[in-house]
Short mmCIF file of C-alpha atoms in Angstrom, two decimals:
data_model
loop_
_atom_site.label_atom_id
_atom_site.label_comp_id
_atom_site.label_asym_id
_atom_site.label_seq_id
_atom_site.Cartn_x
_atom_site.Cartn_y
_atom_site.Cartn_z
CA MET S 1 68.04 -22.61 16.37
CA ALA S 2 66.76 -25.90 15.07
CA ILE S 3 65.65 -26.24 11.46
CA LEU S 4 62.83 -28.71 11.02
CA LYS S 5 61.94 -30.61 7.86
CA ALA S 6 60.73 -28.12 5.28
CA LYS S 7 57.10 -28.04 4.25
CA GLU S 8 57.48 -25.01 2.04
CA TYR S 9 60.37 -22.92 0.79
CA PHE S 10 61.17 -19.22 0.68
CA GLY S 11 61.87 -18.61 -3.01
CA VAL S 12 64.65 -16.08 -3.66
CA ILE S 13 65.01 -14.58 -7.14
CA GLY S 14 67.21 -11.80 -8.54
CA HIS S 15 69.71 -10.96 -11.27
CA ASN S 16 72.66 -9.52 -9.38
CA LYS S 17 74.85 -12.37 -8.12
CA ASN S 18 76.50 -10.31 -5.40
CA SER S 19 73.14 -9.23 -3.98
CA LEU S 20 71.80 -12.78 -4.18
CA ASN S 21 74.87 -14.19 -2.44
CA GLU S 22 74.54 -11.56 0.29
CA VAL S 23 70.89 -12.44 0.88
CA CYS S 24 71.50 -16.19 0.84
CA HIS S 25 74.37 -15.84 3.31
CA ARG S 26 72.04 -13.86 5.62
CA LEU S 27 69.27 -16.44 5.34
CA ASP S 28 71.51 -19.47 5.66
CA ASP S 29 70.56 -21.60 8.69
CA LYS S 30 67.66 -19.22 9.38
CA LEU S 31 64.94 -20.74 7.20
CA ALA S 32 64.32 -23.15 4.33
CA PHE S 33 64.88 -21.31 1.06
CA LYS S 34 65.62 -22.01 -2.60
CA ILE S 35 67.21 -19.81 -5.25
CA ILE S 36 64.94 -19.37 -8.28
CA PRO S 37 67.01 -18.88 -11.46
CA SER S 38 64.28 -17.25 -13.57
CA LEU S 39 60.63 -16.20 -13.63
CA GLU S 40 59.80 -19.34 -15.61
CA HIS S 41 61.10 -21.53 -12.79
CA ILE S 42 58.63 -20.03 -10.33
CA LYS S 43 55.86 -22.01 -12.04
CA LYS S 44 57.80 -25.24 -11.56
CA LEU S 45 58.31 -24.57 -7.85
CA ASN S 46 55.01 -22.82 -7.24
CA GLY S 47 53.53 -25.69 -5.26
CA SER S 48 56.43 -25.78 -2.82
CA LEU S 49 56.86 -22.02 -2.36
CA GLY S 50 55.43 -20.41 0.74
CA ALA S 51 56.57 -16.93 -0.22
CA ILE S 52 58.81 -15.18 -2.76
CA ALA S 53 61.61 -12.65 -2.26
CA TYR S 54 62.66 -10.46 -5.19
CA VAL S 55 66.24 -9.19 -4.73
CA MET S 56 67.31 -6.02 -6.53
CA ASP S 57 70.38 -3.81 -6.41
CA CYS S 58 68.93 -0.71 -8.10
CA HIS S 59 65.81 0.73 -9.69
CA SER S 60 65.17 -0.22 -13.32
CA GLU S 61 62.34 -0.91 -15.73
CA LEU S 62 63.36 -4.59 -15.77
CA HIS S 63 62.94 -4.88 -12.01
CA CYS S 64 59.56 -3.13 -12.19
CA TYR S 65 58.43 -5.52 -14.91
CA ASN S 66 59.58 -8.60 -12.97
CA ILE S 67 57.91 -7.47 -9.74
CA GLU S 68 54.65 -6.69 -11.57
CA THR S 69 54.78 -10.09 -13.30
CA ILE S 70 55.32 -12.00 -10.05
CA SER S 71 52.61 -9.99 -8.32
CA ARG S 72 50.14 -10.69 -11.13
CA ASP S 73 50.92 -14.32 -11.96
CA PHE S 74 51.53 -15.54 -8.40
CA SER S 75 49.16 -13.31 -6.46
CA LYS S 76 48.43 -16.03 -3.90
CA LYS S 77 52.07 -16.03 -2.76
CA SER S 78 53.36 -13.39 -0.36
CA LEU S 79 55.90 -11.25 -2.21
CA TYR S 80 58.76 -9.45 -0.48
CA ILE S 81 61.24 -7.01 -1.99
CA LEU S 82 64.83 -6.97 -0.75
CA SER S 83 66.55 -3.95 -2.25
CA ALA S 84 69.81 -2.07 -1.87
CA CYS S 85 68.06 1.08 -3.08
CA ILE S 86 64.69 2.19 -1.71
CA SER S 87 62.64 5.27 -2.53
CA ILE S 88 59.24 6.44 -1.34
CA PRO S 89 57.70 6.20 -4.85
CA MET S 90 58.97 2.63 -5.01
CA LEU S 91 57.27 1.88 -1.67
CA HIS S 92 54.01 3.35 -2.93
CA HIS S 93 54.24 1.20 -6.07
CA ALA S 94 55.01 -1.89 -3.99
CA LEU S 95 51.96 -1.30 -1.80
CA LYS S 96 49.81 -0.80 -4.89
CA LEU S 97 50.96 -4.19 -6.19
CA GLY S 98 50.23 -5.88 -2.88
CA VAL S 99 53.86 -6.52 -1.91
CA LYS S 100 53.93 -7.87 1.62
CA ASP S 101 56.96 -5.89 2.77
CA VAL S 102 60.12 -4.15 1.56
CA PHE S 103 63.48 -4.65 3.27
CA HIS S 104 66.63 -2.64 2.80
CA LEU S 105 69.88 -4.45 1.99
CA PRO S 106 72.01 -5.31 3.79
CA MET S 107 69.40 -6.63 6.23
CA ASN S 108 70.08 -5.83 9.86
CA ASN S 109 69.15 -8.16 12.70
CA GLN S 110 65.85 -6.42 13.42
CA ALA S 111 64.73 -6.63 9.78
CA LEU S 112 65.68 -10.31 9.61
CA THR S 113 63.77 -11.02 12.79
CA ASN S 114 60.72 -9.19 11.41
CA LEU S 115 60.86 -11.34 8.28
CA LEU S 116 61.28 -14.59 10.20
CA VAL S 117 58.41 -13.80 12.54
CA GLU S 118 56.08 -12.95 9.68
CA LEU S 119 56.98 -16.04 7.65
CA ASN S 120 56.62 -18.21 10.72
CA GLU S 121 53.12 -16.86 11.38
CA THR S 122 51.77 -16.69 7.81
CA THR S 123 53.36 -19.60 5.92
CA ASP S 124 54.46 -23.21 6.39
CA ILE S 125 58.09 -22.27 5.77
CA ASP S 126 60.27 -23.69 8.50
CA CYS S 127 62.22 -21.03 10.36
CA PHE S 128 63.63 -21.05 13.87
CA GLU S 129 61.48 -22.74 16.44
CA GLN S 130 58.74 -20.28 17.30
CA GLU S 131 59.86 -19.63 20.88
CA SER S 132 63.28 -18.42 19.82
CA ILE S 133 62.06 -15.76 17.40
CA THR S 134 58.91 -14.39 18.97
CA SER S 135 59.79 -13.92 22.62
CA ASP S 136 59.93 -10.28 23.77
CA PHE S 137 59.38 -9.14 20.19
CA MET S 138 57.07 -6.30 19.26
CA PRO S 139 57.39 -4.83 15.75
CA ALA S 140 57.78 -1.05 15.63
CA ILE S 141 54.70 -0.88 13.43
CA GLU S 142 52.55 -2.18 16.29
CA GLU S 143 53.90 0.55 18.55
CA LEU S 144 52.99 3.16 15.96
CA ILE S 145 49.46 1.80 15.55
CA SER S 146 48.73 1.94 19.27
CA HIS S 147 50.58 5.18 20.00
CA PRO S 148 48.69 8.34 21.11
CA LEU S 149 50.21 10.20 18.14
CA GLU S 150 48.59 7.91 15.57
CA GLY S 151 46.05 10.62 14.77
CA LEU S 152 48.85 13.13 14.17
CA PHE S 153 50.23 11.12 11.26
CA GLU S 154 46.80 11.14 9.62
CA LEU S 155 46.60 14.90 10.17
CA ILE S 156 50.01 15.37 8.56
CA GLU S 157 49.01 13.25 5.56
CA GLN S 158 46.01 15.47 4.95
CA HIS S 159 47.75 18.82 5.54
CA PHE S 160 51.53 18.46 5.18
CA PHE S 161 51.55 21.00 2.33
CA ASP S 162 50.28 23.75 4.64
CA ALA S 163 52.23 22.48 7.67
CA PRO S 164 49.83 22.15 10.59
CA SER S 165 51.51 23.74 13.61
CA LEU S 166 52.01 21.89 16.85
CA LYS S 167 49.48 24.24 18.40
CA GLN S 168 46.89 23.19 15.80
CA ALA S 169 47.77 19.53 16.39
CA SER S 170 47.40 19.98 20.14
CA ASN S 171 43.77 21.00 19.67
CA SER S 172 43.06 17.66 18.00
CA LEU S 173 45.14 15.45 20.29
CA TYR S 174 44.44 17.18 23.62
CA LEU S 175 48.15 17.31 24.37
CA SER S 176 50.36 20.37 24.82
CA PRO S 177 52.56 21.41 21.85
CA SER S 178 55.74 20.75 23.84
CA ARG S 179 54.49 17.31 24.88
CA ILE S 180 53.67 16.42 21.26
CA SER S 181 57.11 17.63 20.13
CA HIS S 182 58.95 15.46 22.68
CA MET S 183 56.75 12.41 22.05
CA PHE S 184 57.17 12.75 18.30
CA LYS S 185 60.97 12.91 18.52
CA ASP S 186 61.11 9.98 20.94
CA LEU S 187 58.87 7.83 18.76
CA CYS S 188 60.17 8.71 15.30
CA GLY S 189 63.80 9.65 15.85
CA VAL S 190 63.28 12.85 13.83
CA GLY S 191 61.75 16.18 14.81
CA TYR S 192 58.24 17.23 13.84
CA CYS S 193 59.42 19.99 11.47
CA GLN S 194 62.02 17.65 9.98
CA TYR S 195 59.29 15.09 9.28
CA ILE S 196 57.13 17.74 7.56
CA LEU S 197 60.09 18.76 5.40
CA CYS S 198 60.82 15.18 4.38
CA ARG S 199 57.14 14.46 3.71
CA ARG S 200 57.10 17.42 1.30
CA LEU S 201 60.24 16.18 -0.42
CA GLU S 202 58.71 12.72 -0.72
CA GLU S 203 55.65 14.17 -2.44
CA SER S 204 57.86 16.26 -4.70
CA GLU S 205 59.65 13.09 -5.86
CA TYR S 206 56.33 11.77 -7.13
CA LEU S 207 55.23 15.05 -8.72
CA LEU S 208 58.56 15.66 -10.46
CA ARG S 209 58.18 12.30 -12.23
CA GLN S 210 54.88 13.33 -13.78
CA GLU S 211 54.72 14.43 -17.41
CA ASN S 212 55.33 18.15 -18.03
CA SER S 213 56.16 18.79 -14.38
CA SER S 214 57.58 22.17 -13.40
CA VAL S 215 60.01 22.74 -10.55
CA THR S 216 58.25 25.99 -9.65
CA ASN S 217 54.78 24.45 -9.67
CA VAL S 218 55.91 21.44 -7.66
CA SER S 219 57.64 23.61 -5.06
CA PHE S 220 54.44 25.56 -4.36
CA ALA S 221 52.24 22.45 -4.57
CA VAL S 222 54.09 20.72 -1.72
CA GLY S 223 54.14 23.80 0.50
CA PHE S 224 57.47 25.57 -0.02
CA SER S 225 57.32 29.36 0.14
CA ASN S 226 59.61 29.77 -2.87
CA PRO S 227 61.35 27.55 -5.47
CA SER S 228 64.85 28.47 -4.25
CA HIS S 229 64.18 27.05 -0.79
CA PHE S 230 62.72 23.93 -2.37
CA CYS S 231 65.74 23.42 -4.66
CA ARG S 232 68.21 23.86 -1.77
CA SER S 233 66.31 21.39 0.42
CA PHE S 234 65.94 18.86 -2.39
CA LYS S 235 69.65 19.02 -3.24
CA GLU S 236 70.64 18.80 0.44
CA HIS S 237 68.62 15.68 1.15
CA LEU S 238 68.60 13.83 -2.19
CA GLY S 239 71.96 14.86 -3.62
CA LEU S 240 70.48 16.09 -6.92
CA THR S 241 68.75 19.23 -8.04
CA PRO S 242 65.05 18.86 -8.91
CA THR S 243 65.90 19.48 -12.57
CA ALA S 244 68.48 16.68 -12.57
CA TYR S 245 65.93 14.43 -10.87
CA ILE S 246 63.40 15.12 -13.63
CA LYS S 247 66.04 14.16 -16.21
CA LYS S 248 66.63 10.91 -14.26
CA GLU S 249 70.32 11.65 -13.84
CA LEU S 250 72.39 9.35 -11.65
CA GLY S 251 73.94 10.39 -8.37
CA ILE S 252 71.19 10.32 -5.77
CA GLU S 253 72.77 10.44 -2.29
CA LEU S 254 70.27 10.56 0.53
CA SER S 255 71.05 12.53 3.66
CA CYS S 256 71.07 10.75 7.02
CA LEU S 257 67.85 12.53 7.92
CA TYR S 258 66.07 11.42 4.76
CA GLN S 259 67.28 7.85 5.23
CA ARG S 260 65.85 7.80 8.76
CA TYR S 261 62.62 9.25 7.39
CA GLN S 262 62.41 6.54 4.70
CA LYS S 263 62.74 3.79 7.28
CA LEU S 264 59.98 5.39 9.31
CA ARG S 265 57.74 5.69 6.27
CA MET S 266 58.30 2.03 5.46
CA GLU S 267 56.46 1.34 8.71
CA LEU S 268 53.87 4.10 8.34
CA LEU S 269 52.75 3.37 4.76
CA PRO S 270 51.06 0.04 5.62
CA ILE S 271 49.26 1.84 8.46
CA ALA S 272 48.05 4.53 6.06
CA LYS S 273 46.88 1.87 3.65
CA ARG S 274 44.91 0.11 6.38
CA GLN S 275 43.42 3.42 7.55
CA GLN S 276 42.31 4.25 4.00
CA ALA S 277 40.64 0.86 3.69
CA LYS S 278 38.93 1.41 7.05
CA ASN S 279 37.67 4.83 5.93
CA ARG S 280 36.31 3.34 2.70
CA ARG S 281 34.43 0.68 4.67
CA LEU S 282 32.95 3.31 6.98
CA SER S 283 31.91 5.46 4.02
CA ALA S 284 30.20 2.48 2.41
CA LEU S 285 28.13 1.93 5.56
CA ASN S 286 26.91 5.54 5.67
#
């Protein structure tokens, strides 16, 4: 666990002192970092920053503005978000802005290792010596990319609203429905039907935020058979009714299932983004 002389620093910026202190305590003796007091100071340190971490405790327009500013003005620097509150729409927005990765606070050991490995491989920021952080390490995202069920996730993305059955999926994957079900649960930690439900709720979060959205229209658009079932499921897993969500009321409390799903989607979204880019390249060649 030797720290060598720093070539570059990991810049850490945020407004909540408690969150900043928590992050700094976690990073202490793990890598060379500096606290950035304001957006203006990023320009002064820009030459010595290998990457930037934006720390946030909640969702707000101020945080969105700051992240967009950093992404735009310092696009050559890898940007990470460390947040105590994560939502799927936020992850989509982060990917759109080119954010390198999003980590949930407090960071567990696996998340910290992921960050250290990535910084060690992509920047000149001094972390642990390479042998001590890369041995026997394989990110979960790599397992998902190379897994036989990779095609199933693409199928779900295209048809989650009409819920492709395991029998339909088996025709595409050349695996039995029972085999797919067991493999899916082992890989993802949630059942196939549970994943479909959560994927629909994720999409509903986005649609409910659109102007003039209707709970009834959204419920049918994401594949629920009736609005009552949609409202019960939304309230069960997000802690608010769809109507309260539209009004941006406070009190979101995610169920354990939806939290597990969010963590899984944090790994799947970059895969989907890469697949979309690959499809665009193939279309351009045809």
